């Protein structure tokens, strides 16, 4: 009979439906398990790279560091001298200082005291391990992001921070990166603190602009033809000019208090740059990029700092004429051209210094170099080995970055009135054999233990007892 299902067939179909529901439920359970596993992986990926170091407590009384060789950087060295620290500042420097009542006196006989080193370009606090996406917060999507602020993304629990400061780098510029043009604003942070607010020393420091690639490649294997590369370059330059013109129009409309004015956070962030209160830090390396970037800054009436500067020694006259500071990030690089000498990068700092171009030395802010920020003093040491005077090499990672980044009134040298951000060593910090024995940030004594020192101690103990 049509429309009537035999009982046996109905039982079979009922069983199949039940099995199907069971398989679907099992599939859902499997999906939930995989989702839970992903969440757990994400949790452990984040927490596995979180530092358990406790930030230093505030200074609770005067501290007198006695009988050390003081390296003020801004003036000649002082053998067998003292430093008095009070309320997070350097109160006085000189021989035979008397400890005030209640002061903690620390004998530093045979030791050396230096101002904290400053890394003028880094991604510290913004990324931990590039291969683990959940630990990277250095890049915003899109080409034009002047409103992106680096400081709010800084992770105070980064494992890289205690490793870096254990080698005397106590302050660093956290730089946003971009695959486009305008990356956002950078922040100068102290490498100690519970929150990004506590760590931020100054923000914004500069608006970061990555100059478009100007190299035209004629290799047939390159995915774009030379004509397409030229079109892409022209498009990017037009996009950059349009952004600055839009920001100027926005600033004019805001000043005129137009009735149809609407706030735009992108252009709002650029107003201090257009007014010359905040510099634009342009990342450019080859000579064509540097020349074009300087021309753009002059045309747009911008206060410029050059970041990268691989070919800076080829543009010395241009940089000197316009007094454009250089944050040199290529002190360890190999030559970029076949005809260059093997020491082309090593000696760039010496050539800039001899010509009177303001500069400092830093590591690159790229993801691959963030874990190696601790090697900053050795880059200055390499420059010293290839012609840069030794006192200038020390200034290139202390006083000069402080001047370029606008904080020389607080950092960069051991002068009375400045922050007591300094460290004590058993030798020259630009030499790899030197150990940093103690460090202070605004008078707070830091715990220099970190993941690497704990692993060292663990395995020293392990093989000592076997």
PDB file of N, CA, C and O in Angstrom, residues 143-168:
ATOM      1  N   UNK A 143      47.469  49.894   6.048  1.00  0.00           N
ATOM      2  CA  UNK A 143      48.653  50.677   5.667  1.00  0.00           C
ATOM      3  C   UNK A 143      48.806  51.966   6.468  1.00  0.00           C
ATOM      4  O   UNK A 143      49.923  52.443   6.665  1.00  0.00           O
ATOM      5  N   UNK A 144      47.697  52.553   6.908  1.00  0.00           N
ATOM      6  CA  UNK A 144      47.736  53.866   7.563  1.00  0.00           C
ATOM      7  C   UNK A 144      47.146  53.742   8.965  1.00  0.00           C
ATOM      8  O   UNK A 144      45.931  53.688   9.148  1.00  0.00           O
ATOM      9  N   UNK A 145      48.029  53.667   9.970  1.00  0.00           N
ATOM     10  CA  UNK A 145      47.589  53.511  11.364  1.00  0.00           C
ATOM     11  C   UNK A 145      48.326  54.467  12.299  1.00  0.00           C
ATOM     12  O   UNK A 145      48.959  54.042  13.271  1.00  0.00           O
ATOM     13  N   UNK A 146      48.273  55.763  12.054  1.00  0.00           N
ATOM     14  CA  UNK A 146      49.007  56.690  12.928  1.00  0.00           C
ATOM     15  C   UNK A 146      48.474  56.708  14.352  1.00  0.00           C
ATOM     16  O   UNK A 146      49.182  57.147  15.273  1.00  0.00           O
ATOM     17  N   UNK A 147      47.251  56.258  14.555  1.00  0.00           N
ATOM     18  CA  UNK A 147      46.645  56.267  15.890  1.00  0.00           C
ATOM     19  C   UNK A 147      47.019  55.062  16.736  1.00  0.00           C
ATOM     20  O   UNK A 147      46.673  55.005  17.922  1.00  0.00           O
ATOM     21  N   UNK A 148      47.720  54.069  16.177  1.00  0.00           N
ATOM     22  CA  UNK A 148      48.139  52.905  16.960  1.00  0.00           C
ATOM     23  C   UNK A 148      49.202  53.327  17.967  1.00  0.00           C
ATOM     24  O   UNK A 148      50.167  54.011  17.625  1.00  0.00           O
ATOM     25  N   UNK A 149      49.026  52.917  19.233  1.00  0.00           N
ATOM     26  CA  UNK A 149      49.942  53.300  20.309  1.00  0.00           C
ATOM     27  C   UNK A 149      50.656  52.061  20.843  1.00  0.00           C
ATOM     28  O   UNK A 149      50.023  51.112  21.298  1.00  0.00           O
ATOM     29  N   UNK A 150      51.980  52.084  20.789  1.00  0.00           N
ATOM     30  CA  UNK A 150      52.749  50.908  21.189  1.00  0.00           C
ATOM     31  C   UNK A 150      52.611  50.596  22.669  1.00  0.00           C
ATOM     32  O   UNK A 150      52.561  49.435  23.069  1.00  0.00           O
ATOM     33  N   UNK A 151      52.530  51.629  23.518  1.00  0.00           N
ATOM     34  CA  UNK A 151      52.618  51.398  24.959  1.00  0.00           C
ATOM     35  C   UNK A 151      51.477  50.529  25.495  1.00  0.00           C
ATOM     36  O   UNK A 151      51.667  49.744  26.434  1.00  0.00           O
ATOM     37  N   UNK A 152      50.288  50.648  24.914  1.00  0.00           N
ATOM     38  CA  UNK A 152      49.159  49.903  25.475  1.00  0.00           C
ATOM     39  C   UNK A 152      49.228  48.419  25.142  1.00  0.00           C
ATOM     40  O   UNK A 152      48.477  47.625  25.710  1.00  0.00           O
ATOM     41  N   UNK A 153      50.129  48.037  24.233  1.00  0.00           N
ATOM     42  CA  UNK A 153      50.297  46.628  23.894  1.00  0.00           C
ATOM     43  C   UNK A 153      51.485  45.985  24.612  1.00  0.00           C
ATOM     44  O   UNK A 153      51.725  44.791  24.447  1.00  0.00           O
ATOM     45  N   UNK A 154      52.236  46.763  25.374  1.00  0.00           N
ATOM     46  CA  UNK A 154      53.423  46.227  26.047  1.00  0.00           C
ATOM     47  C   UNK A 154      53.018  45.198  27.109  1.00  0.00           C
ATOM     48  O   UNK A 154      52.125  45.448  27.921  1.00  0.00           O
ATOM     49  N   UNK A 155      53.668  44.057  27.065  1.00  0.00           N
ATOM     50  CA  UNK A 155      53.432  42.988  28.036  1.00  0.00           C
ATOM     51  C   UNK A 155      54.478  43.075  29.149  1.00  0.00           C
ATOM     52  O   UNK A 155      55.633  42.716  28.940  1.00  0.00           O
ATOM     53  N   UNK A 156      54.099  43.529  30.349  1.00  0.00           N
ATOM     54  CA  UNK A 156      55.080  43.654  31.435  1.00  0.00           C
ATOM     55  C   UNK A 156      55.664  42.321  31.879  1.00  0.00           C
ATOM     56  O   UNK A 156      56.717  42.294  32.526  1.00  0.00           O
ATOM     57  N   UNK A 157      54.973  41.206  31.553  1.00  0.00           N
ATOM     58  CA  UNK A 157      55.422  39.888  31.997  1.00  0.00           C
ATOM     59  C   UNK A 157      56.288  39.176  30.966  1.00  0.00           C
ATOM     60  O   UNK A 157      56.521  37.974  31.081  1.00  0.00           O
ATOM     61  N   UNK A 158      56.754  39.895  29.976  1.00  0.00           N
ATOM     62  CA  UNK A 158      57.602  39.284  28.958  1.00  0.00           C
ATOM     63  C   UNK A 158      58.871  38.689  29.567  1.00  0.00           C
ATOM     64  O   UNK A 158      59.526  39.318  30.401  1.00  0.00           O
ATOM     65  N   UNK A 159      59.220  37.484  29.138  1.00  0.00           N
ATOM     66  CA  UNK A 159      60.463  36.844  29.603  1.00  0.00           C
ATOM     67  C   UNK A 159      61.691  37.548  29.036  1.00  0.00           C
ATOM     68  O   UNK A 159      62.790  37.436  29.587  1.00  0.00           O
ATOM     69  N   UNK A 160      61.519  38.266  27.919  1.00  0.00           N
ATOM     70  CA  UNK A 160      62.661  38.929  27.288  1.00  0.00           C
ATOM     71  C   UNK A 160      63.101  40.139  28.103  1.00  0.00           C
ATOM     72  O   UNK A 160      64.281  40.500  28.105  1.00  0.00           O
ATOM     73  N   UNK A 161      62.176  40.752  28.834  1.00  0.00           N
ATOM     74  CA  UNK A 161      62.508  41.964  29.595  1.00  0.00           C
ATOM     75  C   UNK A 161      63.570  41.703  30.660  1.00  0.00           C
ATOM     76  O   UNK A 161      64.593  42.395  30.694  1.00  0.00           O
ATOM     77  N   UNK A 162      63.408  40.729  31.576  1.00  0.00           N
ATOM     78  CA  UNK A 162      64.460  40.520  32.582  1.00  0.00           C
ATOM     79  C   UNK A 162      65.780  40.044  31.987  1.00  0.00           C
ATOM     80  O   UNK A 162      66.848  40.373  32.519  1.00  0.00           O
ATOM     81  N   UNK A 163      65.719  39.301  30.877  1.00  0.00           N
ATOM     82  CA  UNK A 163      66.964  38.881  30.222  1.00  0.00           C
ATOM     83  C   UNK A 163      67.703  40.098  29.679  1.00  0.00           C
ATOM     84  O   UNK A 163      68.924  40.215  29.818  1.00  0.00           O
ATOM     85  N   UNK A 164      66.966  41.017  29.093  1.00  0.00           N
ATOM     86  CA  UNK A 164      67.571  42.207  28.489  1.00  0.00           C
ATOM     87  C   UNK A 164      68.166  43.133  29.541  1.00  0.00           C
ATOM     88  O   UNK A 164      69.303  43.598  29.410  1.00  0.00           O
ATOM     89  N   UNK A 165      67.423  43.402  30.611  1.00  0.00           N
ATOM     90  CA  UNK A 165      67.919  44.363  31.602  1.00  0.00           C
ATOM     91  C   UNK A 165      69.094  43.803  32.401  1.00  0.00           C
ATOM     92  O   UNK A 165      69.853  44.571  32.990  1.00  0.00           O
ATOM     93  N   UNK A 166      69.255  42.479  32.412  1.00  0.00           N
ATOM     94  CA  UNK A 166      70.392  41.901  33.140  1.00  0.00           C
ATOM     95  C   UNK A 166      71.718  42.229  32.481  1.00  0.00           C
ATOM     96  O   UNK A 166      72.774  41.999  33.067  1.00  0.00           O
ATOM     97  N   UNK A 167      71.678  42.787  31.253  1.00  0.00           N
ATOM     98  CA  UNK A 167      72.913  43.198  30.587  1.00  0.00           C
ATOM     99  C   UNK A 167      73.042  44.710  30.516  1.00  0.00           C
ATOM    100  O   UNK A 167      73.793  45.237  29.694  1.00  0.00           O
ATOM    101  N   UNK A 168      72.299  45.416  31.382  1.00  0.00           N
ATOM    102  CA  UNK A 168      72.469  46.863  31.494  1.00  0.00           C
ATOM    103  C   UNK A 168      71.524  47.688  30.655  1.00  0.00           C
ATOM    104  O   UNK A 168      71.511  48.916  30.773  1.00  0.00           O
TER     105      UNK A 168
END
